CSV table of C-alpha atoms in Angstrom, one decimal:
chain,number,residue,atom,x,y,z
A,1,LYS,CA,-27.3,-21.1,-16.8
A,2,HIS,CA,-25.6,-18.5,-14.5
A,3,ALA,CA,-22.0,-19.4,-15.3
A,4,HIS,CA,-21.4,-16.0,-16.9
A,5,LEU,CA,-22.3,-14.1,-13.7
A,6,PRO,CA,-19.3,-12.8,-11.8
A,7,CYS,CA,-19.4,-13.6,-8.1
A,8,LEU,CA,-19.8,-9.9,-7.3
A,9,ALA,CA,-23.2,-9.8,-9.0
A,10,ILE,CA,-24.2,-13.0,-7.2
A,11,LEU,CA,-23.2,-11.5,-3.8
A,12,GLY,CA,-24.7,-8.1,-4.6
A,13,GLN,CA,-28.1,-9.6,-5.4
A,14,PHE,CA,-28.0,-12.0,-2.4
A,15,THR,CA,-26.9,-9.2,0.0
A,16,GLN,CA,-29.8,-6.9,-1.1
A,17,ARG,CA,-32.2,-9.7,-0.5
A,18,TYR,CA,-30.6,-10.5,2.9
A,19,LEU,CA,-30.9,-6.8,4.0
A,20,LYS,CA,-34.6,-6.8,3.1
A,21,GLU,CA,-35.2,-9.9,5.2
A,22,HIS,CA,-33.2,-8.7,8.2
A,23,GLU,CA,-34.3,-5.1,8.8
A,24,ASN,CA,-31.5,-3.7,6.7
A,25,LYS,CA,-28.8,-5.2,8.9
A,26,LEU,CA,-25.8,-7.2,7.9
A,27,PRO,CA,-24.8,-10.4,9.8
A,28,SER,CA,-22.7,-9.4,12.8
A,29,THR,CA,-22.3,-12.5,15.0
A,30,TYR,CA,-20.3,-15.6,14.0
A,31,LYS,CA,-23.5,-17.6,13.8
A,32,GLU,CA,-25.2,-15.0,11.5
A,33,GLN,CA,-22.1,-14.8,9.3
A,34,THR,CA,-21.8,-18.6,9.0
A,35,GLU,CA,-25.5,-18.8,8.0
A,36,PHE,CA,-24.9,-16.0,5.4
A,37,LYS,CA,-22.1,-18.0,3.8
A,38,ASP,CA,-24.1,-21.2,4.0
A,39,LYS,CA,-27.0,-19.5,2.1
A,40,VAL,CA,-24.6,-18.4,-0.5
A,41,SER,CA,-23.2,-21.9,-0.9
A,42,GLU,CA,-26.8,-23.2,-1.5
A,43,MET,CA,-27.3,-20.9,-4.5
A,44,GLY,CA,-25.2,-22.9,-7.0
A,45,ASN,CA,-22.1,-25.1,-7.4
A,46,GLY,CA,-20.3,-23.6,-10.4
A,47,GLU,CA,-16.9,-21.9,-10.1
A,48,ASN,CA,-18.4,-18.5,-9.9
A,49,TYR,CA,-20.5,-19.7,-6.9
A,50,MET,CA,-17.3,-21.0,-5.3
A,51,ASP,CA,-15.8,-17.5,-5.9
A,52,ALA,CA,-18.9,-16.1,-4.2
A,53,ILE,CA,-18.4,-18.3,-1.1
A,54,HIS,CA,-14.7,-17.2,-1.0
A,55,TRP,CA,-15.6,-13.5,-1.1
A,56,ALA,CA,-18.8,-13.6,0.9
A,57,SER,CA,-17.1,-12.2,4.1
A,58,GLN,CA,-16.4,-9.0,2.2
A,59,CYS,CA,-20.1,-8.3,2.3
A,60,TYR,CA,-20.3,-8.0,6.1
A,61,LEU,CA,-16.8,-7.3,7.4
A,62,PRO,CA,-15.8,-3.7,8.2
A,63,PRO,CA,-13.3,-2.0,5.9
A,64,ARG,CA,-9.8,-3.4,6.3
A,65,ILE,CA,-6.9,-1.0,5.7
A,66,ASP,CA,-3.3,-2.1,5.9
A,67,ARG,CA,-1.6,-1.2,9.2
A,68,GLU,CA,1.1,0.9,7.5
A,69,VAL,CA,-1.6,2.9,5.6
A,70,GLN,CA,-3.5,3.4,8.8
A,71,ALA,CA,-0.4,4.8,10.4
A,72,VAL,CA,-0.1,7.4,7.6
A,73,LEU,CA,-3.8,8.3,7.8
A,74,LYS,CA,-3.6,8.8,11.6
A,75,ASP,CA,-0.3,10.7,11.5
A,76,GLU,CA,-0.5,14.1,13.2
A,77,LYS,CA,0.8,15.8,10.0
A,78,ALA,CA,-2.1,14.4,8.1
A,79,LEU,CA,-4.7,15.5,10.7
A,80,THR,CA,-3.5,19.0,11.1
A,81,ILE,CA,-2.3,20.8,8.0
A,82,ASP,CA,-1.2,24.4,7.5
A,83,ALA,CA,0.5,26.6,4.9
A,84,GLN,CA,3.9,24.9,5.6
A,85,SER,CA,2.5,21.3,5.1
A,86,ARG,CA,4.1,19.3,2.3
A,87,ASP,CA,1.9,18.3,-0.6
A,88,PHE,CA,2.0,14.6,0.5
A,89,TRP,CA,0.3,15.4,3.8
A,90,ILE,CA,-2.3,17.6,2.1
A,91,LEU,CA,-3.1,14.7,-0.2
A,92,VAL,CA,-3.5,12.4,2.8
A,93,ARG,CA,-5.8,14.9,4.5
A,94,GLY,CA,-7.9,14.9,1.3
A,95,LEU,CA,-8.0,11.1,1.4
A,96,ASN,CA,-9.1,11.2,5.1
A,97,ASP,CA,-11.9,13.5,4.1
A,98,PHE,CA,-13.0,11.1,1.4
A,99,LEU,CA,-12.9,8.1,3.9
A,100,ALA,CA,-15.0,10.0,6.4
A,101,ASN,CA,-17.7,10.9,3.8
A,102,GLU,CA,-18.4,9.2,0.5
A,103,GLY,CA,-15.8,6.4,1.1
A,104,GLY,CA,-17.6,5.2,4.2
A,105,GLY,CA,-14.3,4.0,5.6
A,106,PHE,CA,-13.2,2.3,2.3
A,107,LEU,CA,-10.2,3.4,0.3
A,108,PRO,CA,-10.8,4.7,-3.2
A,109,CYS,CA,-11.8,2.1,-5.8
A,110,SER,CA,-9.1,0.4,-7.8
A,111,THR,CA,-9.3,-0.4,-11.5
A,112,SER,CA,-7.9,-3.8,-10.8
A,113,ILE,CA,-10.5,-6.5,-10.8
A,114,PRO,CA,-10.0,-9.5,-8.3
A,115,ASP,CA,-9.4,-12.8,-9.9
A,116,MET,CA,-12.9,-14.4,-10.5
A,117,THR,CA,-14.8,-16.6,-12.9
A,118,MET,CA,-16.9,-14.8,-15.6
A,119,ASP,CA,-17.3,-14.6,-19.3
A,120,SER,CA,-15.7,-11.9,-21.5
A,121,LYS,CA,-18.8,-9.8,-21.8
A,122,SER,CA,-19.2,-9.7,-18.0
A,123,TYR,CA,-15.5,-8.9,-17.6
A,124,VAL,CA,-15.8,-5.9,-20.0
A,125,ALA,CA,-18.9,-4.7,-18.2
A,126,LEU,CA,-17.4,-5.1,-14.7
A,127,LYS,CA,-14.2,-3.4,-15.8
A,128,ALA,CA,-16.2,-0.4,-16.9
A,129,ILE,CA,-18.0,-0.3,-13.6
A,130,TYR,CA,-14.7,-0.3,-11.7
A,131,LYS,CA,-13.3,2.4,-14.0
A,132,THR,CA,-16.3,4.6,-13.5
A,133,ARG,CA,-16.2,4.2,-9.7
A,134,ALA,CA,-12.4,4.8,-9.6
A,135,GLU,CA,-12.9,8.0,-11.7
A,136,ARG,CA,-15.6,9.2,-9.3
A,137,ASP,CA,-13.5,8.5,-6.3
A,138,LEU,CA,-10.5,10.3,-7.8
A,139,LYS,CA,-12.7,13.4,-8.6
A,140,LEU,CA,-14.0,13.4,-5.0
A,141,ILE,CA,-10.6,13.2,-3.5
A,142,ALA,CA,-9.2,15.9,-5.8
A,143,GLY,CA,-12.1,18.1,-4.7
A,144,TYR,CA,-11.2,17.6,-1.0
A,145,VAL,CA,-7.6,18.3,-1.8
A,146,GLN,CA,-8.5,21.6,-3.5
A,147,LYS,CA,-10.7,22.6,-0.6
A,148,ARG,CA,-7.9,21.9,1.9
A,149,LEU,CA,-5.4,23.9,-0.2
A,150,THR,CA,-7.8,26.9,-0.3
A,151,SER,CA,-8.3,26.6,3.5
A,152,ILE,CA,-4.6,27.1,4.1
A,153,GLY,CA,-4.2,30.0,1.7
A,154,ARG,CA,-2.8,28.1,-1.3
A,155,ALA,CA,-4.1,28.0,-4.8
A,156,ALA,CA,-6.6,25.2,-5.4
A,157,ASP,CA,-4.6,23.9,-8.3
A,158,SER,CA,-1.1,24.2,-6.7
A,159,ILE,CA,-0.9,20.4,-6.5
A,160,ALA,CA,-0.7,19.0,-10.1
A,161,SER,CA,-3.6,16.8,-11.1
A,162,ASP,CA,-1.2,14.0,-12.3
A,163,LEU,CA,0.3,13.9,-8.8
A,164,VAL,CA,-3.2,13.6,-7.2
A,165,GLU,CA,-4.0,10.8,-9.6
A,166,ARG,CA,-0.8,8.9,-8.9
A,167,PHE,CA,-1.4,9.3,-5.1
A,168,VAL,CA,-4.9,8.0,-5.3
A,169,ARG,CA,-3.9,5.1,-7.6
A,170,ASN,CA,-1.3,4.0,-4.9
A,171,ALA,CA,-3.4,4.8,-1.8
A,172,ARG,CA,-3.2,1.1,-0.7
A,173,SER,CA,0.6,1.3,-0.6
A,174,LEU,CA,1.1,4.4,1.5
A,175,LYS,CA,4.0,4.3,3.9
A,176,VAL,CA,6.1,6.9,5.7
A,177,VAL,CA,9.7,6.1,6.7
A,178,ARG,CA,11.3,8.5,9.1
A,179,THR,CA,15.1,8.4,9.3
A,180,LYS,CA,17.7,10.3,11.2
A,181,SER,CA,19.3,13.4,9.6
A,182,MET,CA,23.0,13.3,8.6
A,183,ALA,CA,23.8,15.6,11.5
A,184,GLN,CA,22.1,13.3,14.0
A,185,GLU,CA,24.0,10.3,12.7
A,186,TYR,CA,27.3,12.1,13.2
A,187,GLU,CA,26.5,13.8,16.5
A,188,ASN,CA,24.4,11.0,18.2
A,189,ALA,CA,25.9,7.8,16.8
A,190,ASN,CA,24.7,4.7,18.6
A,191,ALA,CA,27.1,1.8,18.3
A,192,ASP,CA,24.5,-0.7,19.5
A,193,GLU,CA,22.2,0.2,16.6
A,194,TYR,CA,25.0,-0.4,14.1
A,195,ASP,CA,25.8,-3.8,15.7
A,196,GLU,CA,22.2,-4.8,15.1
A,197,LEU,CA,22.3,-3.7,11.5
A,198,TYR,CA,25.3,-5.9,10.8
A,199,MET,CA,23.5,-9.0,12.1
A,200,ASP,CA,23.1,-11.4,9.1
A,201,MET,CA,20.4,-13.9,10.1
A,202,SER,CA,21.2,-16.1,7.2
A,203,ALA,CA,24.4,-17.1,9.0
A,204,PHE,CA,22.3,-19.0,11.5
A,205,GLU,CA,20.5,-21.0,8.9
A,206,GLU,CA,21.2,-24.7,8.8
A,207,LYS,CA,23.3,-25.6,5.7
A,208,ASP,CA,24.0,-28.8,3.8
A,209,ASP,CA,27.7,-29.9,4.2
A,210,ASP,CA,27.8,-30.5,0.4
A,211,GLU,CA,26.4,-27.1,-0.4
A,212,ALA,CA,28.7,-24.9,-2.4
A,213,GLU,CA,29.9,-21.7,-0.6
A,214,GLN,CA,27.8,-18.8,-1.7
A,215,PRO,CA,29.4,-15.5,-2.7
A,216,PHE,CA,29.2,-12.6,-0.1
A,217,LYS,CA,25.8,-10.9,-0.2
A,218,PRO,CA,26.1,-7.3,1.1
A,219,LEU,CA,23.6,-6.2,3.7
A,220,ALA,CA,21.8,-2.9,3.4
A,221,VAL,CA,24.2,-1.4,5.9
A,222,ASN,CA,27.1,-2.4,3.8
A,223,TRP,CA,25.6,-0.5,0.8
A,224,TYR,CA,24.9,2.4,3.1
A,225,TRP,CA,28.6,2.8,4.1
A,226,ALA,CA,29.7,2.2,0.5
A,227,PHE,CA,27.6,5.1,-0.7
A,228,ARG,CA,28.8,7.3,2.2
A,229,ALA,CA,32.4,6.5,1.3
A,230,MET,CA,31.7,7.3,-2.3
A,231,GLU,CA,30.4,10.7,-1.3
A,232,VAL,CA,33.6,11.5,0.6
A,233,PHE,CA,35.6,10.1,-2.3
A,234,TYR,CA,33.8,12.4,-4.8
A,235,ASP,CA,34.2,15.5,-2.5
A,236,THR,CA,38.0,14.8,-2.4
A,237,GLU,CA,38.8,13.6,-5.9
A,238,LYS,CA,36.1,15.5,-7.8
A,239,ARG,CA,35.2,12.3,-9.7
A,240,LEU,CA,33.4,9.0,-9.2
A,241,PRO,CA,35.5,6.0,-8.2
A,242,GLY,CA,36.4,3.6,-11.0
A,243,ASP,CA,35.7,6.2,-13.7
A,244,VAL,CA,38.4,4.5,-15.8
A,245,ASP,CA,39.7,1.0,-15.7
A,246,GLU,CA,43.3,1.9,-14.7
A,247,ASN,CA,42.0,3.7,-11.6
A,248,VAL,CA,40.0,0.8,-10.2
A,249,SER,CA,42.5,-0.8,-7.9
A,250,GLY,CA,43.8,2.5,-6.5
A,251,ASP,CA,40.2,3.7,-6.0
A,252,VAL,CA,39.3,0.6,-4.1
A,253,GLU,CA,42.1,1.2,-1.6
A,254,LYS,CA,41.0,4.8,-1.1
A,255,LEU,CA,37.4,3.8,-0.6
């Protein structure tokens, strides 16, 4: 009878009823949360109801944001922007504004629907709901970005709309990696750090005596030095190594 209903509809209706019966409060204690899931499990036994039990905790748990994304959101450069701030940090500031207001602590809606049981008609309808919400969230964040740009004396449209859209679409994958400058690497080289980079943990793995010897797999640090050597080669030779076949062996020695 209700096999066509996606679990989100089941949970939405149940949560509304629960709020009315509990003074508009979601379950907060372990006991209350267990009872909430038990009530959901009593509603039916189809696959969509199994999905509802699986996703029930999303109805009462606080928003969860990946640790790396949280680090970006809390970065000082995202909290305090000025005319010298890079576009990325202004976008993060706009995202923070959204989270603090309409987002209610949640990241902008994605157009990707979680894997759940439903019929094709319900899928199309739910996809449309997700799309509408995602477009709304994008518009709100773009508005906050424009306000922030204006506040620091920049044109409201100085960050391209397609960049804002790409940023919002990938909001769940934000990460900032800070590395040393080339000058710092040359002037403040730390041999201990390099030793750690050369550690190949796979060498400590137990191997079968009959296992064939595997070809050498370069570590990231090996590739790093290879590219650095290539830069020096290019500066000296004014060409890339191995540009023609007869140069390969001599270029390998130079590298």
